[in-house]
PDB file of C-alpha atoms in Angstrom:
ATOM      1  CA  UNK R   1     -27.570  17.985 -22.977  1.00  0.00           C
ATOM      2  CA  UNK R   2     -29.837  20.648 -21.893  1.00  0.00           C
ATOM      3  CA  UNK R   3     -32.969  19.613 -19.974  1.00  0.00           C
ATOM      4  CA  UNK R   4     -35.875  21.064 -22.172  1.00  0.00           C
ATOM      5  CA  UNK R   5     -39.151  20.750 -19.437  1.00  0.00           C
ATOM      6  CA  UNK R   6     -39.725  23.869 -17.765  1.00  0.00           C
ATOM      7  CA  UNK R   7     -39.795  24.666 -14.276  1.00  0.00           C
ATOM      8  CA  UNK R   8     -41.058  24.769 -11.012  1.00  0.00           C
ATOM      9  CA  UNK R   9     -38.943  21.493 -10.878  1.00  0.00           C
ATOM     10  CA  UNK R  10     -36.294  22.422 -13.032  1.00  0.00           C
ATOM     11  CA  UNK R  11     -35.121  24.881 -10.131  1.00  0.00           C
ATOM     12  CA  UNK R  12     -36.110  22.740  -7.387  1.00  0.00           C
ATOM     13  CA  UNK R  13     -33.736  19.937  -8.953  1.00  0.00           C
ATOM     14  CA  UNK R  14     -30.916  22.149  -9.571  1.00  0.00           C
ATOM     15  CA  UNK R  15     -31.299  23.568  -5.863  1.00  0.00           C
ATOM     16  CA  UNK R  16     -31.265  19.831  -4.646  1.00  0.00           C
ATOM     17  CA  UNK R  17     -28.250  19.283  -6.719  1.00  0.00           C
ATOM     18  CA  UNK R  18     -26.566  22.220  -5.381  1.00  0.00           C
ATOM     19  CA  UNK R  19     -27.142  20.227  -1.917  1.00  0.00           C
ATOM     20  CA  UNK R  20     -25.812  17.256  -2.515  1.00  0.00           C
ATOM     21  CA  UNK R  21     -22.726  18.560  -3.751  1.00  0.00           C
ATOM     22  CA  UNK R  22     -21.949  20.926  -0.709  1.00  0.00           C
ATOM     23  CA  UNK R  23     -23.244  17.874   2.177  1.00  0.00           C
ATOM     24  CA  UNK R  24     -20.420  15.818   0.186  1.00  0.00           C
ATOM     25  CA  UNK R  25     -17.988  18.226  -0.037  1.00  0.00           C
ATOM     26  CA  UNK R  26     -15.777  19.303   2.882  1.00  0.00           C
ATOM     27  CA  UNK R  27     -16.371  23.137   2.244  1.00  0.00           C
ATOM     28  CA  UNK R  28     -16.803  25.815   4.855  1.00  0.00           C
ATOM     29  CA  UNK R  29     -16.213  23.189   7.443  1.00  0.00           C
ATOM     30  CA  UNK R  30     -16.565  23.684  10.609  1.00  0.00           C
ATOM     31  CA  UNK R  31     -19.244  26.248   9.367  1.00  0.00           C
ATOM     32  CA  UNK R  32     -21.847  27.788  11.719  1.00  0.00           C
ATOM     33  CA  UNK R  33     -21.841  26.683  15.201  1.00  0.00           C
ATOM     34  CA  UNK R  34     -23.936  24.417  16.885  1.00  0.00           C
ATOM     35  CA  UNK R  35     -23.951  21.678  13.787  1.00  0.00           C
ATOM     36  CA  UNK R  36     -26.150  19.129  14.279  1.00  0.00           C
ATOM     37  CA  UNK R  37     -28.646  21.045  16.747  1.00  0.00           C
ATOM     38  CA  UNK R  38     -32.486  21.508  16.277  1.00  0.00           C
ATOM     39  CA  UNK R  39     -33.679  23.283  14.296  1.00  0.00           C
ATOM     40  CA  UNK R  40     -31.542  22.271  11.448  1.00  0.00           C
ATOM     41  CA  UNK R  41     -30.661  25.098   9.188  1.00  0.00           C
ATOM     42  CA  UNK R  42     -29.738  25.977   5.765  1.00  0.00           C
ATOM     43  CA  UNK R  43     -27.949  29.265   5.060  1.00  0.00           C
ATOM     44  CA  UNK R  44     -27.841  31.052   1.767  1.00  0.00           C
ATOM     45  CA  UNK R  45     -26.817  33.965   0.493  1.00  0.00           C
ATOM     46  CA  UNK R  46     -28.177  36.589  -1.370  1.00  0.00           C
ATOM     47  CA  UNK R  47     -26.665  39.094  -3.414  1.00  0.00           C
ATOM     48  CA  UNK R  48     -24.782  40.610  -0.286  1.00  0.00           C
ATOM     49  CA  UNK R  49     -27.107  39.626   2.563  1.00  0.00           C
ATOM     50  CA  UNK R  50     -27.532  36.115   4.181  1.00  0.00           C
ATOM     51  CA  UNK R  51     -30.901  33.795   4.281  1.00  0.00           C
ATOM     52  CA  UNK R  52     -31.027  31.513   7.357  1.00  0.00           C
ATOM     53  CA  UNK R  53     -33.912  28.907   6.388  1.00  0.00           C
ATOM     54  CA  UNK R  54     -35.291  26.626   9.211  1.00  0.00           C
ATOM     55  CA  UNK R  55     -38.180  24.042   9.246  1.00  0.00           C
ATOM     56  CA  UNK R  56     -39.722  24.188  12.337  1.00  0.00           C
ATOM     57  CA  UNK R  57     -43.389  22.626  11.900  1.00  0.00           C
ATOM     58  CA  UNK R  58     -45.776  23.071  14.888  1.00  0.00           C
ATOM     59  CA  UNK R  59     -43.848  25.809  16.650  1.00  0.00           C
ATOM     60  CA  UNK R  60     -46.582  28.616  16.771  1.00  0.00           C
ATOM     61  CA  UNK R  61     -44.736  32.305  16.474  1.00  0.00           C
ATOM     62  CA  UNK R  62     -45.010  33.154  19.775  1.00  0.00           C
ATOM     63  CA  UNK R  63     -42.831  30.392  21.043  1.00  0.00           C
ATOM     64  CA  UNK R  64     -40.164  31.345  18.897  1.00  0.00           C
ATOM     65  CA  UNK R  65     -37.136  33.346  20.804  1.00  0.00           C
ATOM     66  CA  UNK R  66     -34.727  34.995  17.774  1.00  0.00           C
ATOM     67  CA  UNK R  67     -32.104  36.792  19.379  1.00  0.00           C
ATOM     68  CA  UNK R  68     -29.030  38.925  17.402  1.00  0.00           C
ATOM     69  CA  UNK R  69     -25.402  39.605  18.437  1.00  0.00           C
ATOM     70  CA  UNK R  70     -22.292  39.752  16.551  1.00  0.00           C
ATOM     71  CA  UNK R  71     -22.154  37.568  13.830  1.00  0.00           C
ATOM     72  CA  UNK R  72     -24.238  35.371  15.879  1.00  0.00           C
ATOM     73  CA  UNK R  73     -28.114  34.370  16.301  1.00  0.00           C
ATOM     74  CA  UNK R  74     -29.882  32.599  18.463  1.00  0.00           C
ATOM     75  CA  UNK R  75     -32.730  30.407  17.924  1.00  0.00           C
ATOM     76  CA  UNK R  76     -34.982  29.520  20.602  1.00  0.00           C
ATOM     77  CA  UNK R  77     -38.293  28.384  21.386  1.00  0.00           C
ATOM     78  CA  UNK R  78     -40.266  24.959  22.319  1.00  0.00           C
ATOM     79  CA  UNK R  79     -42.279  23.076  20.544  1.00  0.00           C
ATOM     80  CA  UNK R  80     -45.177  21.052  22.437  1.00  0.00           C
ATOM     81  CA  UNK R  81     -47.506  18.281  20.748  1.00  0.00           C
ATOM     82  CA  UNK R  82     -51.663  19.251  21.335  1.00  0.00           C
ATOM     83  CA  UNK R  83     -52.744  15.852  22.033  1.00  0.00           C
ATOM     84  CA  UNK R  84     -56.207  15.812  23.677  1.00  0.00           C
ATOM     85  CA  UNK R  85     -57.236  14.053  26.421  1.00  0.00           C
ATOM     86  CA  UNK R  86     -58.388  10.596  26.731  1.00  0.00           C
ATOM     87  CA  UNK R  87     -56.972  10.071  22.972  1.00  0.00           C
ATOM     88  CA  UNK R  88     -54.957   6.995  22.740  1.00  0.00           C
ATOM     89  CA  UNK R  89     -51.578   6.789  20.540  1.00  0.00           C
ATOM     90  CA  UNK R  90     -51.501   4.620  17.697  1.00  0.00           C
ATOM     91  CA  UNK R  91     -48.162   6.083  15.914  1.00  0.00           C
ATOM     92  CA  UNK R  92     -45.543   8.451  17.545  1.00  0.00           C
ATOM     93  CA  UNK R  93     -42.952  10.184  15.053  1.00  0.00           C
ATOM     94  CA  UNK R  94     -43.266  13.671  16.001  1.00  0.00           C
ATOM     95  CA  UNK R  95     -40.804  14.703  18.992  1.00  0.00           C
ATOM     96  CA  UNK R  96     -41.256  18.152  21.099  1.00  0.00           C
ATOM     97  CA  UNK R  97     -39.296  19.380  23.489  1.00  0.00           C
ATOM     98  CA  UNK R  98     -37.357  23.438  23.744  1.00  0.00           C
ATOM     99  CA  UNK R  99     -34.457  24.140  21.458  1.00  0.00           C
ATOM    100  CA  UNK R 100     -31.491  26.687  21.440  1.00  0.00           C
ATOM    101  CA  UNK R 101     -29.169  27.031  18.569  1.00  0.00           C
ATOM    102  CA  UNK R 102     -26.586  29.554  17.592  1.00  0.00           C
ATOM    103  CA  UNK R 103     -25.519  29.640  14.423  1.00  0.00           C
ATOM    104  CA  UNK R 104     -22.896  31.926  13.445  1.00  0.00           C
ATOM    105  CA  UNK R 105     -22.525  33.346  10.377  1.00  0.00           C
ATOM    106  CA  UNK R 106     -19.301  34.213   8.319  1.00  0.00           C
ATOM    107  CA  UNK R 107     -20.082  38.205   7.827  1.00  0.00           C
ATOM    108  CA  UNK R 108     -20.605  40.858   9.420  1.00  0.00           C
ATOM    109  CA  UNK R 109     -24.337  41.563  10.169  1.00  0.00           C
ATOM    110  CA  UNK R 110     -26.470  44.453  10.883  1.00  0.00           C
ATOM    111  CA  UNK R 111     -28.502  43.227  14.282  1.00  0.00           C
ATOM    112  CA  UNK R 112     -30.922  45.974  13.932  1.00  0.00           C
ATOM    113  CA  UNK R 113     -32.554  45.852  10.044  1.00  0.00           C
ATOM    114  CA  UNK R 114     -32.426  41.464  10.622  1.00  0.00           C
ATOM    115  CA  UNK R 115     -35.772  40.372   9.582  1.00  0.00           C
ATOM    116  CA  UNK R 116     -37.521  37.257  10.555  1.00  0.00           C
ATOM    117  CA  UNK R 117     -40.692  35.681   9.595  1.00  0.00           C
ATOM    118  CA  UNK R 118     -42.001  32.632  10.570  1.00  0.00           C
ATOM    119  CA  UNK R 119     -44.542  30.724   7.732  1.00  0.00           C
ATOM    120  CA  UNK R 120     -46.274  27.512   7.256  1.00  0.00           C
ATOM    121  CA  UNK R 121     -43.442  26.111   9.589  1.00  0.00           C
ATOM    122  CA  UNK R 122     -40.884  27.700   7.661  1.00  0.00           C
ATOM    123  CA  UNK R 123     -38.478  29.968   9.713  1.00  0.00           C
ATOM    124  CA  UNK R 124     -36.400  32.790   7.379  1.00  0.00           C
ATOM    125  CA  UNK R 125     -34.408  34.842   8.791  1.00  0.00           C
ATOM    126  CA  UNK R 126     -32.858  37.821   6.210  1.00  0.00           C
ATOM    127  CA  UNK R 127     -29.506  39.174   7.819  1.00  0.00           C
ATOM    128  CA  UNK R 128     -28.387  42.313   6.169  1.00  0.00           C
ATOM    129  CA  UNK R 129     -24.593  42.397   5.470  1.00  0.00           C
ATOM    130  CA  UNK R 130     -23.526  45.303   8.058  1.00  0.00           C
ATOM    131  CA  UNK R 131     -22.399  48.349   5.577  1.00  0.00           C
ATOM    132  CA  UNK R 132     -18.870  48.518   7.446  1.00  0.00           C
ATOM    133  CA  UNK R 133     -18.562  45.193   6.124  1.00  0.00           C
ATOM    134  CA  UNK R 134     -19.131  45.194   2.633  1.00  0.00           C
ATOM    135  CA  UNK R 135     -16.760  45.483   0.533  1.00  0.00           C
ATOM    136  CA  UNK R 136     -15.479  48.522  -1.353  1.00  0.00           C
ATOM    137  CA  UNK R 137     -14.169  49.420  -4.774  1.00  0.00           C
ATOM    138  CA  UNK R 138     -10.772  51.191  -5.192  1.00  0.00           C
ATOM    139  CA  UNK R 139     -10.491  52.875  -8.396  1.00  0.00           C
ATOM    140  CA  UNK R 140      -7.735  52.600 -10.293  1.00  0.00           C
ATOM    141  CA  UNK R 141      -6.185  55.791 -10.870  1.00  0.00           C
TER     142      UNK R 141
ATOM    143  CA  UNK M   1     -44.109  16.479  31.030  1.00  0.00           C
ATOM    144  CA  UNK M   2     -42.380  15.974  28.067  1.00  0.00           C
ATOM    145  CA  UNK M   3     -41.781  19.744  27.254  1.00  0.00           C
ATOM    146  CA  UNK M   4     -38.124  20.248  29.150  1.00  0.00           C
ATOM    147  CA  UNK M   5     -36.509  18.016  26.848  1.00  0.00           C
ATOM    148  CA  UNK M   6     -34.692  19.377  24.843  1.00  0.00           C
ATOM    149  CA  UNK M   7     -35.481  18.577  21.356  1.00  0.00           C
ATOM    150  CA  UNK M   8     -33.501  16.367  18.998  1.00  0.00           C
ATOM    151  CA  UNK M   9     -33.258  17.037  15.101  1.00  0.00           C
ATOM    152  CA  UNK M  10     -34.975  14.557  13.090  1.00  0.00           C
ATOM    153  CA  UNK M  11     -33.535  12.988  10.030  1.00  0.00           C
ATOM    154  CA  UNK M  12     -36.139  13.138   6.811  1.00  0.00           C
ATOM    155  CA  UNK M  13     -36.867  10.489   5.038  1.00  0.00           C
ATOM    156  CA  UNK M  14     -36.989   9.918   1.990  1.00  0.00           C
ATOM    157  CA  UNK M  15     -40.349   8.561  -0.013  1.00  0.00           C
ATOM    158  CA  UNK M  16     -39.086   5.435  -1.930  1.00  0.00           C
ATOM    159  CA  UNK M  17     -42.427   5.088  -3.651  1.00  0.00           C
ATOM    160  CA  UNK M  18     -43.812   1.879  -5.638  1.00  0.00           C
ATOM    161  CA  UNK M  19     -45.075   4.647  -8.537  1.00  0.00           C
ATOM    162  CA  UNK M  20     -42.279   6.193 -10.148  1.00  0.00           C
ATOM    163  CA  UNK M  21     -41.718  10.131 -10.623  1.00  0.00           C
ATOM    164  CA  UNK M  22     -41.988  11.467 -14.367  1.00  0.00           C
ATOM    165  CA  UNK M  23     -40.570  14.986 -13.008  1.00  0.00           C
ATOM    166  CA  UNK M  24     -36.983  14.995 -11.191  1.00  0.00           C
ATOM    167  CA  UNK M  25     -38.719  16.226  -7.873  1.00  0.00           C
ATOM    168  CA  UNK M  26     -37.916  14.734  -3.999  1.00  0.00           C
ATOM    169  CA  UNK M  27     -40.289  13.244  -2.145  1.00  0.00           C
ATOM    170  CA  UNK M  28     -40.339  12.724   1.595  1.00  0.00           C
ATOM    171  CA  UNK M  29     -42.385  11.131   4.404  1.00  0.00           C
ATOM    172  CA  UNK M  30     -43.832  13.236   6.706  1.00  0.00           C
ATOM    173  CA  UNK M  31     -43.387  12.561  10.716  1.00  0.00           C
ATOM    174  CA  UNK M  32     -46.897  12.133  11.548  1.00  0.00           C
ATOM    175  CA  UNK M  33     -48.744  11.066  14.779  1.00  0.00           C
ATOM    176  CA  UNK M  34     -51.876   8.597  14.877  1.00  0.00           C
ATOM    177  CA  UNK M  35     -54.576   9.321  18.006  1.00  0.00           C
ATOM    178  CA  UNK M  36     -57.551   7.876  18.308  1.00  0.00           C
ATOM    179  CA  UNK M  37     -60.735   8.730  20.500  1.00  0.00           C
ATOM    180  CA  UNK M  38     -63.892   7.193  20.825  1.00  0.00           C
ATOM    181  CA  UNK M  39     -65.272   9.588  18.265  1.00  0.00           C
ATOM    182  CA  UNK M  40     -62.439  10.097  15.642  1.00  0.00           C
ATOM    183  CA  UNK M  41     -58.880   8.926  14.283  1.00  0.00           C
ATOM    184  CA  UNK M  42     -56.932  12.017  14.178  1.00  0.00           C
ATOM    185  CA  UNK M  43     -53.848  12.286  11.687  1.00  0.00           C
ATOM    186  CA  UNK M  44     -50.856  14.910  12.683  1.00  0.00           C
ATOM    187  CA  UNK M  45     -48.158  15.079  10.156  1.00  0.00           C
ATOM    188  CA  UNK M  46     -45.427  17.647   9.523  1.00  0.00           C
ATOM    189  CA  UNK M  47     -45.471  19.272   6.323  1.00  0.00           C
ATOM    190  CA  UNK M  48     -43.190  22.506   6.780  1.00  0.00           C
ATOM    191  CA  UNK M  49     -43.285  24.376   3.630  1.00  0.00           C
ATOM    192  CA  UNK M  50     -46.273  23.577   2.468  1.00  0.00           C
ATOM    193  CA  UNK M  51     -49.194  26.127   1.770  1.00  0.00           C
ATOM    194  CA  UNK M  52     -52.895  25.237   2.206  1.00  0.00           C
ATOM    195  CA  UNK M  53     -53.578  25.183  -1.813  1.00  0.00           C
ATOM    196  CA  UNK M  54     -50.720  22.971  -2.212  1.00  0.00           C
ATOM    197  CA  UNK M  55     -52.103  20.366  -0.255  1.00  0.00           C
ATOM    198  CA  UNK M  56     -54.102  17.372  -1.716  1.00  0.00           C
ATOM    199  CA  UNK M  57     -56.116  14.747  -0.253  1.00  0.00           C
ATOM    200  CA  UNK M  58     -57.197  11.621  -2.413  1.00  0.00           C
ATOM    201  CA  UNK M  59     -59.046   8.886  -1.121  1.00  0.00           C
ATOM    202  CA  UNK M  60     -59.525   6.186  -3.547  1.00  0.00           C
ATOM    203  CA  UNK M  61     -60.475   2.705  -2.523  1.00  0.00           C
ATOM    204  CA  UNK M  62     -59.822   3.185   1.317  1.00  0.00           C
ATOM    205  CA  UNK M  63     -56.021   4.624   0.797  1.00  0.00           C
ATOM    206  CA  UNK M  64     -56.150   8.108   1.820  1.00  0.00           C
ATOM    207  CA  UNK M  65     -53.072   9.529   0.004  1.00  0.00           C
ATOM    208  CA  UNK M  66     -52.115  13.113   1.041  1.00  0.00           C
ATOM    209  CA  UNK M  67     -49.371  15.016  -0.810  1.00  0.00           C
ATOM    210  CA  UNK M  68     -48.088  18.512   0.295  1.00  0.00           C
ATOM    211  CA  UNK M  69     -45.718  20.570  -2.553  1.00  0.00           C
ATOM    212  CA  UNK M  70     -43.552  23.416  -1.728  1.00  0.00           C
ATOM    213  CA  UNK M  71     -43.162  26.245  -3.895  1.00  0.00           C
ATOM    214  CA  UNK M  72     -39.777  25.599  -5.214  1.00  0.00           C
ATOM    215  CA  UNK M  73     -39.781  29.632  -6.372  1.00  0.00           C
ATOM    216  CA  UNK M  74     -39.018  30.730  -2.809  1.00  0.00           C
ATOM    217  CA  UNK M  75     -35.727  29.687  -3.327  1.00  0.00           C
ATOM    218  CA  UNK M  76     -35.056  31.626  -6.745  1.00  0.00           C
ATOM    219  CA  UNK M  77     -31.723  33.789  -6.200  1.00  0.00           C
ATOM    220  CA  UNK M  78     -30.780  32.125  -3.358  1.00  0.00           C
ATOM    221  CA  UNK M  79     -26.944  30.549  -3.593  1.00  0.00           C
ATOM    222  CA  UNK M  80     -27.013  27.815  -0.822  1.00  0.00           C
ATOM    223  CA  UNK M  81     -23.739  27.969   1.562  1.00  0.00           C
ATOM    224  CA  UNK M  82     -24.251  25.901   4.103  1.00  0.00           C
ATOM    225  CA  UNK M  83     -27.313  23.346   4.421  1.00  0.00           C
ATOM    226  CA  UNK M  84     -28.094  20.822   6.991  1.00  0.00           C
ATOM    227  CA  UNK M  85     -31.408  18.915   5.388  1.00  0.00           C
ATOM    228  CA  UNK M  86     -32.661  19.238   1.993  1.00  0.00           C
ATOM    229  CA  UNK M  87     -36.299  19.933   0.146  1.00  0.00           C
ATOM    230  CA  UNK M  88     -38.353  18.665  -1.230  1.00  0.00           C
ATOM    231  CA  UNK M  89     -41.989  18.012  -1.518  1.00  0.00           C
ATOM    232  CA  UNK M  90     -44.229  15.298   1.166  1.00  0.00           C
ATOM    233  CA  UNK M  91     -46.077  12.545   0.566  1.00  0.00           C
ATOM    234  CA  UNK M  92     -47.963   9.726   2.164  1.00  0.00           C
ATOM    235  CA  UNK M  93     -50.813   7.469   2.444  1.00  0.00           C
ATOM    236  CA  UNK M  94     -52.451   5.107   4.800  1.00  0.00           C
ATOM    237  CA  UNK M  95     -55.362   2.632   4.453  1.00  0.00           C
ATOM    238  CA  UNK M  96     -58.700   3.100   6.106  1.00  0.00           C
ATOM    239  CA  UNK M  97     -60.360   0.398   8.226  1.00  0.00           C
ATOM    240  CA  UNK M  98     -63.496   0.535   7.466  1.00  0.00           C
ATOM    241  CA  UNK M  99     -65.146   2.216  10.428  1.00  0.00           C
ATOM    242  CA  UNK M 100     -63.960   5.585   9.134  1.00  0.00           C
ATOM    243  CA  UNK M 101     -66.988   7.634   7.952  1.00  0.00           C
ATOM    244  CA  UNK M 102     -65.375   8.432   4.080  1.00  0.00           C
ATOM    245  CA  UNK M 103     -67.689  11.010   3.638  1.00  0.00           C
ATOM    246  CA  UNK M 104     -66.720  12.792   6.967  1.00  0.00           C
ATOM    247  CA  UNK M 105     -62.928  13.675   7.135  1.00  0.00           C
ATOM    248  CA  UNK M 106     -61.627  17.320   8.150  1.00  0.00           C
ATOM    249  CA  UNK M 107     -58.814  18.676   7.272  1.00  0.00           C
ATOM    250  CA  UNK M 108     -56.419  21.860   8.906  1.00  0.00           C
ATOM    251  CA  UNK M 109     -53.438  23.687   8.345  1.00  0.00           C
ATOM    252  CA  UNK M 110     -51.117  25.149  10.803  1.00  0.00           C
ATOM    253  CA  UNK M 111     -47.943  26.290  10.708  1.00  0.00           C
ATOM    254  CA  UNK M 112     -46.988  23.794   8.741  1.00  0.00           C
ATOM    255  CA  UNK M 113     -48.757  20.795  10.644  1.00  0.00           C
ATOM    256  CA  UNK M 114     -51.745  19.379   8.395  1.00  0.00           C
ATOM    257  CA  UNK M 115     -54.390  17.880  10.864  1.00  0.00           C
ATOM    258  CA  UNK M 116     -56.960  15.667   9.584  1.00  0.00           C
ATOM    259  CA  UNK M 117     -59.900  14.294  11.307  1.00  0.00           C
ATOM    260  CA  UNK M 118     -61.388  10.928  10.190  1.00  0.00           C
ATOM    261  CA  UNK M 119     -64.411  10.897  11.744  1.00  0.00           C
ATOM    262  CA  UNK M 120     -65.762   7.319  13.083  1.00  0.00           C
ATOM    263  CA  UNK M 121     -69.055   5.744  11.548  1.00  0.00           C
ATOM    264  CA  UNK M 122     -72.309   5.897  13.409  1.00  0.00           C
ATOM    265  CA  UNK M 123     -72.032   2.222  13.365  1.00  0.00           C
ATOM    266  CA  UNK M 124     -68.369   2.109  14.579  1.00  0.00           C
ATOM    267  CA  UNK M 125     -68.870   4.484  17.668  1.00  0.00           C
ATOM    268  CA  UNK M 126     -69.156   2.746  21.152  1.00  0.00           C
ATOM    269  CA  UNK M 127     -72.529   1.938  22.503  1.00  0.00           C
ATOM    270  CA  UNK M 128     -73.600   1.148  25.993  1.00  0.00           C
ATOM    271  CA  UNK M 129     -76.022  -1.148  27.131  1.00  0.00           C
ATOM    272  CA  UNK M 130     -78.019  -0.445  30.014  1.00  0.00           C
ATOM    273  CA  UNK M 131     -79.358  -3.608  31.582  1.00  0.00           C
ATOM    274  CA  UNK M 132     -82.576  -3.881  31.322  1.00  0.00           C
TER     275      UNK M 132
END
């Protein structure tokens, strides 16, 4: 049966769905490197080009570190809690520390047009599919 | 300092709320830090996602309840491959002793950290008492 209510949550359920399924299944294991590191990262793809999405709340721009080789890219940066002085701590959930991650990604990628932008402690990072590596159609004569 | 560790990923957790949902959405709790100072209580929590008009702050018989919705349209033509945590939109509330000024409470946005400053009541604050 087709779910009649409209949207925004119609998409944002399907994308959750899509989610589940792939943490379940066993697909594209062992996947980008560095599993399991901070920040944690979901990659998606779009038409051609990849989408590496990060959450990284608190981490101010300029302690971010992106870095491009290869297939590969680097995430770096720290993230430090402003706690002011003579405050005292009633609850402690957030952690800080530095991070480095590489996460490597199944195409080819073209270091130079990779665009990242870093918003409301969202970290996307748009990696171009390197024209060398996309694929070509053969006519049929 | 606590800065040169190196930092650990943090599972999300899930709101398992006593109100139930009438729209298939996911909730989760955000990390959040309590500090208090002779002046003010101050609230960190960890909303990444979230824009400053998506953010709401209720307070309704001293339960401040603050929810934080992501635009869900960001991810419109994207075809997930690979995901490590999963979306959704934040939610959570605390109750307020009473020597929390109601009408005084700030709130901030920063890259996706929401700040909020409950400010004490006069009658709350600290006095000292010269001897006379």
């Amino acid at each position: 049966m087709a779910m009649v209510f409209a949207d925004p949550f119609s998409t944002l359920f399907q994308f959750q769905q899509a989610l589940d399924s792939l943490r379940t299944s066993g697909w594209l294991d062992p996947g980008p490197s560095g599993g399991g590191a901070y920040p944690p990262v979901n990659v998606f793809r779009k038409g051609d080009d990849i989408v590496i999405v990060a959450e990284v709340p608190g981490v101010p721009k300029s302690d971010l570190r992106i870095e491009a080789k290869g297939k590969t890219i680097r995430i770096a940066g720290t993230k430090s809690l402003a706690t002011g002085e003579k405050a005292s701590t009633h609850r402690r959930e957030r952690l800080a520390g530095t991070f480095d991650r590489a996460v490597t990604v199944p195409v080819e990628v073209d270091a130079d047009r990779i665009k990242a932008e870093c918003r409301d402690g969202i970290l996307a990072l748009w990696l171009p599919r390197a024209e060398r590596d996309r694929p070509k159609t053969i006519s049929v004569s | 300092m606590a800065a040169a560790q190196s930092l650990e990923v943090q599972e999300k957790r899930e709101l398992v709320g006593k109100e139930e949902k009438t729209v298939p959405a996911r909730y989760f709790i955000p990390a959040t830090d309590i500090h208090e100072t002779d002046e003010a209580l101050t609230v960190v929590m960890e909303v990444p996602g979230v824009e400053k008009k998506d953010v709401d702050i209720n307070l309704e018989n001293n339960v401040i309840r603050i929810e934080g919705r992501i635009d869900a349209k960001k991810y419109d033509g994207l075809e997930p491959l690979y995901t490590e945590y999963n979306v959704g939109h934040f939610a959570r509330s605390f109750t307020l002793s009473g020597k929390v000024d109601q009408q005084r409470i700030d709130a901030q946005l920063e890259d996706g950290v929401l700040t909020l400053t409950l400010w004490k009541a006069k009658d709350a604050l600290p006095r000292r008492i010269e001897i006379g």
